């Protein structure tokens, strides 16, 4: 009898949810093509289409998409609880680019900001919202990625962020964890730092080593998959950087760059088990990146005063994410760090080892 009552209750809840969805009014946008649950979101459709056509080459997970995602972090993380929580995702890196792009941690972002500024000028959108919106659209072009939430209505920066708030690859684990913990009133605990670094599954280095621009951080830089967490756990511990390339580690995969910070976080006792838990666990990668992204993209802002325009973000393509070792590598090449759980037993990609090509900019 109890089961029948529960079933009936669930049926009522489902019916109410369907009715609520059906009664939600949608607004016809002035473009005559789109509708939205809030009229304030209508202008974003034109921004999205402009980005897809003219920044992301028709919807590609390209270098410009990687850099758009990087810019979201560099703008937002520049906030400090100790300093009164001024800053955050407020567009300061674009509004005060003559100051912030000169910070060592932001080297190379002057080109990204210069490329993005005309898009802001063409549309009625703040720099603060544009940076985070462009990042969410960029990620949607990467197969396997989650559809990221986007809220409209960020505050606009009135001053440049102070230097020293963006973590760098050569920083120690202690420095990185402390910096994240100080970012915003709540901060980020150790496992959340790992979640945030899921972004490196679709990333490449243009400025860590100028001699090799566009070197990816894993063998599949245009796919949002778990290879990054697998490949950072492989042996490859020869530190390089004598030529000034701080923060670089020799990767076990040819053509791939490993950041010293990623290498160390994958092995530190505070983060190594969380790091390993993402290997071949695409559902977790998907869900935890949404959590980290939303928190970062709202730093310095009040979500309760903002408008949910997530429906404007495209839905990414799904993938069958089965992690495998790159050719010629096996479980024997893993540098086991997590003491609690064995490393997953995985297959190896067929064929001979090849060099992963760099990710080239289109502009």
Coordinates of C-alpha atoms in Angstrom, one line a residue:
X1 CA 0.0 0.0 0.0
X2 CA 2.9 2.3 0.9
X3 CA 4.4 1.7 -2.6
X4 CA 1.1 2.7 -4.3
X5 CA 0.9 5.9 -2.2
X6 CA 4.5 6.8 -3.1
X7 CA 3.8 6.1 -6.8
X8 CA 0.7 8.3 -6.7
X9 CA 2.7 11.1 -5.0
X10 CA 5.4 10.9 -7.6
X11 CA 2.8 11.0 -10.4
X12 CA 1.3 14.1 -8.9
X13 CA 4.7 15.8 -8.6
X14 CA 5.6 14.9 -12.2
X15 CA 2.2 16.3 -13.4
X16 CA 2.7 19.5 -11.5
X17 CA 6.2 19.9 -13.0
X18 CA 4.9 19.4 -16.5
X19 CA 2.0 21.9 -15.9
X20 CA 4.5 24.5 -14.5
X21 CA 6.7 24.1 -17.6
X22 CA 3.7 24.3 -19.9
X23 CA 2.5 27.5 -18.2
X24 CA 5.9 29.2 -18.4
X25 CA 5.5 32.2 -20.7
X26 CA 8.0 32.7 -23.4
X27 CA 8.8 36.1 -24.9
X28 CA 9.1 36.6 -28.6
X29 CA 12.5 38.3 -29.2
X30 CA 12.7 41.3 -31.5
X31 CA 14.8 39.3 -34.0
X32 CA 11.7 37.4 -35.0
X33 CA 13.5 34.0 -34.7
X34 CA 14.0 33.3 -31.0
X35 CA 12.0 33.2 -27.9
X36 CA 13.2 33.4 -24.3
X37 CA 11.8 33.0 -20.8
X38 CA 13.1 36.5 -20.0
X39 CA 13.2 39.4 -22.5
X40 CA 16.5 40.5 -21.1
X41 CA 18.1 37.3 -22.6
X42 CA 17.0 38.1 -26.2
X43 CA 20.0 40.3 -27.0
X44 CA 22.3 37.4 -26.2
X45 CA 21.2 35.4 -29.3
X46 CA 22.9 37.9 -31.6
X47 CA 26.0 37.8 -29.4
X48 CA 26.1 34.0 -29.5
X49 CA 25.7 33.9 -33.3
X50 CA 28.4 36.5 -33.8
X51 CA 30.8 34.5 -31.6
X52 CA 30.0 31.2 -33.3
X53 CA 30.5 32.7 -36.8
X54 CA 33.4 35.0 -36.2
X55 CA 35.3 33.9 -33.2
X56 CA 34.8 30.1 -33.0
X57 CA 35.0 29.4 -36.8
X58 CA 31.4 28.1 -37.2
X59 CA 31.3 26.4 -33.8
X60 CA 34.7 24.9 -33.3
X61 CA 36.6 24.0 -30.1
X62 CA 39.5 25.9 -31.5
X63 CA 42.4 27.9 -29.9
X64 CA 40.1 30.9 -29.6
X65 CA 37.6 28.8 -27.7
X66 CA 40.4 27.7 -25.3
X67 CA 41.5 31.3 -24.8
X68 CA 38.0 32.5 -24.2
X69 CA 37.7 29.9 -21.4
X70 CA 41.0 31.0 -20.0
X71 CA 40.0 34.6 -19.9
X72 CA 36.9 33.8 -17.8
X73 CA 39.1 32.4 -15.1
X74 CA 41.8 35.2 -15.2
X75 CA 39.1 37.9 -14.9
X76 CA 37.1 36.2 -12.2
X77 CA 39.7 34.7 -9.8
X78 CA 41.1 38.2 -9.2
X79 CA 39.2 38.6 -5.9
X80 CA 40.4 38.3 -2.4
X81 CA 38.5 37.6 0.8
X82 CA 41.4 39.2 2.8
X83 CA 41.2 42.3 0.7
X84 CA 37.4 42.8 1.1
X85 CA 36.2 40.8 -1.9
X86 CA 36.5 43.6 -4.4
X87 CA 36.8 42.4 -8.0
X88 CA 35.9 39.0 -9.4
X89 CA 34.0 38.4 -12.6
X90 CA 33.6 42.1 -13.3
X91 CA 35.4 42.6 -16.7
X92 CA 38.3 44.4 -15.2
X93 CA 40.8 42.5 -17.3
X94 CA 39.2 44.0 -20.4
X95 CA 38.3 47.4 -19.1
X96 CA 41.7 48.0 -17.6
X97 CA 43.7 45.8 -20.0
X98 CA 46.5 48.3 -20.2
X99 CA 47.2 47.4 -16.6
X100 CA 46.1 43.8 -16.0
X101 CA 47.4 42.2 -19.2
X102 CA 50.9 43.3 -18.1
X103 CA 50.7 41.1 -15.0
X104 CA 53.0 38.1 -15.4
X105 CA 50.1 35.6 -14.9
X106 CA 48.2 37.3 -17.7
X107 CA 50.9 37.2 -20.4
X108 CA 49.4 36.7 -23.8
X109 CA 45.9 37.7 -22.8
X110 CA 46.4 41.2 -24.4
X111 CA 45.9 39.5 -27.8
X112 CA 42.8 37.7 -26.6
X113 CA 41.3 40.9 -25.1
X114 CA 42.1 42.9 -28.3
X115 CA 40.4 40.2 -30.4
X116 CA 37.3 40.2 -28.1
X117 CA 36.8 43.9 -27.6
X118 CA 35.1 44.5 -31.0
X119 CA 32.5 41.9 -30.2
X120 CA 31.6 43.8 -27.0
X121 CA 31.5 47.1 -29.0
X122 CA 29.0 45.6 -31.5
X123 CA 26.5 44.4 -28.9
X124 CA 24.7 45.9 -25.9
X125 CA 26.5 43.8 -23.3
X126 CA 29.0 44.6 -20.5
X127 CA 32.6 43.4 -20.6
X128 CA 31.9 41.5 -17.4
X129 CA 29.0 39.5 -18.8
X130 CA 30.6 39.2 -22.3
X131 CA 33.7 37.5 -21.0
X132 CA 31.7 34.8 -19.1
X133 CA 29.2 34.4 -21.8
X134 CA 31.9 33.9 -24.5
X135 CA 33.5 31.3 -22.3
X136 CA 30.3 29.4 -21.9
X137 CA 29.6 29.5 -25.6
X138 CA 33.2 28.4 -26.3
X139 CA 32.9 25.3 -24.1
X140 CA 29.6 24.3 -25.8
X141 CA 31.7 23.8 -29.0
X142 CA 33.8 21.1 -27.4
X143 CA 32.3 17.6 -27.7
X144 CA 31.7 15.9 -24.4
X145 CA 31.4 19.2 -22.5
X146 CA 28.5 20.2 -20.2
X147 CA 26.1 22.9 -21.1
X148 CA 27.3 25.6 -18.8
X149 CA 24.9 27.9 -16.9
X150 CA 25.0 31.6 -17.6
X151 CA 23.5 34.4 -15.5
X152 CA 23.3 37.9 -16.8
X153 CA 23.8 41.1 -14.8
X154 CA 27.3 41.2 -13.4
X155 CA 28.7 44.3 -11.8
X156 CA 31.1 46.3 -13.8
X157 CA 34.7 47.0 -12.6
X158 CA 35.6 50.5 -11.5
X159 CA 39.3 49.8 -11.0
X160 CA 41.9 47.3 -12.1
X161 CA 42.3 44.1 -10.0
X162 CA 45.5 44.0 -8.0
X163 CA 48.5 42.0 -9.2
X164 CA 49.3 38.6 -7.7
X165 CA 45.8 37.1 -7.5
X166 CA 46.0 34.7 -10.5
X167 CA 47.7 31.4 -9.7
X168 CA 50.7 30.5 -11.9
X169 CA 52.1 27.1 -13.1
X170 CA 55.3 27.5 -11.0
X171 CA 53.5 28.2 -7.8
X172 CA 53.6 25.5 -5.1
X173 CA 50.5 23.4 -4.3
X174 CA 50.3 25.3 -1.0
X175 CA 50.3 28.7 -2.8
X176 CA 47.6 27.5 -5.2
X177 CA 45.3 26.0 -2.6
X178 CA 45.7 29.1 -0.4
X179 CA 44.9 31.4 -3.3
X180 CA 41.7 29.5 -4.2
X181 CA 40.6 29.4 -0.6
X182 CA 41.0 33.2 -0.4
X183 CA 39.0 33.8 -3.7
X184 CA 35.6 35.2 -2.6
X185 CA 33.8 35.0 0.7
X186 CA 33.4 31.3 0.6
X187 CA 36.6 30.4 -1.2
X188 CA 37.3 27.1 -2.9
X189 CA 38.3 24.0 -0.9
X190 CA 40.9 21.6 -2.1
X191 CA 38.7 19.3 -4.2
X192 CA 37.0 22.3 -5.8
X193 CA 40.5 23.3 -7.1
X194 CA 40.7 20.0 -8.9
X195 CA 37.2 20.5 -10.3
X196 CA 38.2 23.9 -11.7
X197 CA 41.3 22.5 -13.4
X198 CA 39.0 20.2 -15.5
X199 CA 39.2 23.2 -17.8
X200 CA 42.7 22.0 -18.8
X201 CA 41.1 19.1 -20.7
X202 CA 40.4 21.7 -23.5
X203 CA 43.5 23.9 -23.2
X204 CA 46.8 24.6 -24.7
X205 CA 49.8 26.7 -23.7
X206 CA 50.6 29.8 -25.8
X207 CA 52.7 31.6 -23.3
X208 CA 54.4 29.1 -20.9
X209 CA 57.0 28.4 -23.6
X210 CA 57.0 30.9 -26.4
X211 CA 59.2 28.5 -28.5
X212 CA 56.3 26.0 -28.7
X213 CA 53.0 27.9 -28.9
X214 CA 49.7 26.1 -28.8
X215 CA 51.1 22.9 -27.1
X216 CA 48.1 21.1 -25.6
X217 CA 47.8 19.9 -22.0
X218 CA 46.5 16.5 -23.2
X219 CA 46.3 14.4 -26.4
X220 CA 42.7 15.4 -27.1
X221 CA 42.6 19.2 -26.6
X222 CA 39.4 19.7 -28.6
X223 CA 37.4 17.1 -26.7
X224 CA 36.1 17.5 -23.2
X225 CA 37.1 14.1 -21.9
X226 CA 39.0 12.5 -19.0
X227 CA 42.4 12.0 -20.9
X228 CA 43.8 15.1 -19.1
X229 CA 43.5 13.4 -15.7
X230 CA 44.9 10.2 -17.0
X231 CA 47.9 11.7 -18.8
X232 CA 49.0 14.0 -16.0
X233 CA 49.4 10.8 -13.8
X234 CA 51.9 9.2 -16.2
X235 CA 55.6 9.4 -15.4
X236 CA 57.3 12.3 -17.0
X237 CA 58.9 14.2 -14.2
X238 CA 61.9 15.9 -15.9
X239 CA 61.4 19.6 -15.1
X240 CA 62.4 22.0 -17.8
X241 CA 62.5 25.7 -17.8
X242 CA 66.1 26.7 -17.8
X243 CA 65.4 28.9 -20.7
X244 CA 62.9 30.9 -18.7
X245 CA 59.9 28.5 -19.2
X246 CA 58.9 28.3 -15.6
X247 CA 56.2 25.9 -14.7
X248 CA 56.7 23.3 -17.4
X249 CA 57.2 19.5 -17.0
X250 CA 58.3 17.1 -19.6
X251 CA 55.2 15.0 -20.5
X252 CA 55.1 11.3 -21.2
X253 CA 53.1 12.0 -24.4
X254 CA 55.0 13.6 -27.3
X255 CA 53.6 17.0 -28.3
X256 CA 51.9 17.5 -24.9
X257 CA 52.9 20.0 -22.3
X258 CA 52.3 19.3 -18.6
X259 CA 52.2 22.3 -16.2
X260 CA 54.2 21.9 -13.1
X261 CA 51.2 22.9 -11.0
X262 CA 49.0 20.2 -12.6
X263 CA 51.8 17.6 -12.1
X264 CA 52.1 18.5 -8.5
X265 CA 48.4 18.6 -7.7
X266 CA 48.0 15.2 -9.3
X267 CA 50.5 13.9 -6.7
X268 CA 49.9 15.9 -3.6
X269 CA 48.1 14.1 -0.7
X270 CA 45.5 16.8 -0.4
X271 CA 44.3 16.5 -4.0
X272 CA 45.7 13.3 -5.6
X273 CA 42.8 11.0 -4.9
X274 CA 40.3 13.5 -6.1
X275 CA 42.4 14.0 -9.2
X276 CA 42.5 10.2 -9.9
X277 CA 38.8 9.9 -9.3
X278 CA 38.1 11.7 -12.6
X279 CA 40.0 9.2 -14.7
X280 CA 37.4 7.5 -17.0
X281 CA 34.6 9.1 -15.0
X282 CA 33.0 11.4 -17.5
X283 CA 29.8 11.9 -15.5
X284 CA 31.8 13.3 -12.6
X285 CA 33.9 15.4 -14.9
X286 CA 30.7 16.8 -16.5
X287 CA 28.9 17.6 -13.2
X288 CA 31.8 18.9 -11.1
X289 CA 32.9 21.3 -13.8
X290 CA 29.5 22.8 -13.9
X291 CA 29.8 23.4 -10.2
X292 CA 33.2 24.9 -10.4
X293 CA 32.4 27.0 -13.5
X294 CA 29.3 28.5 -12.0
X295 CA 31.0 29.5 -8.7
X296 CA 34.0 31.0 -10.6
X297 CA 31.8 32.9 -13.1
X298 CA 29.8 34.5 -10.3
X299 CA 32.7 35.6 -8.1
X300 CA 32.0 39.1 -6.7
X301 CA 28.3 39.0 -7.8
X302 CA 25.0 38.0 -6.3
X303 CA 23.3 35.3 -8.3
X304 CA 19.9 36.1 -6.7
X305 CA 19.9 39.5 -8.4
X306 CA 20.8 38.1 -11.8
X307 CA 18.8 36.7 -14.7
X308 CA 19.2 33.1 -15.8
X309 CA 19.9 33.1 -19.5
X310 CA 21.4 29.6 -19.7
X311 CA 18.9 28.6 -22.4
X312 CA 20.9 30.7 -24.9
X313 CA 24.0 28.5 -24.5
X314 CA 24.2 25.8 -27.2
X315 CA 23.9 22.2 -26.2
X316 CA 27.3 20.4 -26.8
X317 CA 27.7 17.2 -28.7
X318 CA 27.8 14.1 -26.5
X319 CA 30.7 11.6 -26.7
X320 CA 31.4 8.0 -25.7
X321 CA 34.3 8.8 -23.3
X322 CA 36.4 5.7 -22.6
X323 CA 39.8 6.7 -21.3
X324 CA 42.7 4.8 -22.8
X325 CA 46.5 5.1 -22.5
X326 CA 48.2 6.8 -25.5
X327 CA 49.9 4.3 -27.8
X328 CA 52.7 2.2 -26.2
X329 CA 51.8 3.3 -22.7
X330 CA 50.1 1.1 -20.0
X331 CA 49.3 1.0 -16.3
X332 CA 53.0 0.3 -15.8
X333 CA 53.6 3.9 -16.8
X334 CA 51.4 5.4 -14.1
X335 CA 53.0 7.2 -11.2
X336 CA 50.5 6.1 -8.5
X337 CA 49.8 8.8 -6.0
X338 CA 46.5 8.1 -4.3
X339 CA 47.0 5.7 -1.4
X340 CA 43.3 5.0 -1.0
X341 CA 42.3 3.6 -4.4
X342 CA 44.2 1.7 -7.1
X343 CA 44.5 3.4 -10.5
X344 CA 41.9 2.2 -12.9
X345 CA 42.9 -0.6 -15.3
X346 CA 42.6 0.8 -18.8
X347 CA 43.3 -0.3 -22.3
X348 CA 45.9 1.3 -24.7
X349 CA 45.1 3.1 -27.9
X350 CA 46.3 1.0 -30.9
X351 CA 49.2 2.0 -33.2
X352 CA 52.6 3.6 -32.7
X353 CA 53.2 6.7 -30.6
X354 CA 52.8 9.9 -32.6
X355 CA 53.3 13.6 -31.8
X356 CA 50.2 15.5 -30.8
X357 CA 50.0 18.6 -33.1
X358 CA 49.8 22.1 -31.6
X359 CA 46.5 24.0 -31.5
X360 CA 46.9 26.9 -33.9
X361 CA 45.1 30.3 -33.6
X362 CA 43.0 31.5 -36.5
X363 CA 43.7 35.1 -35.8

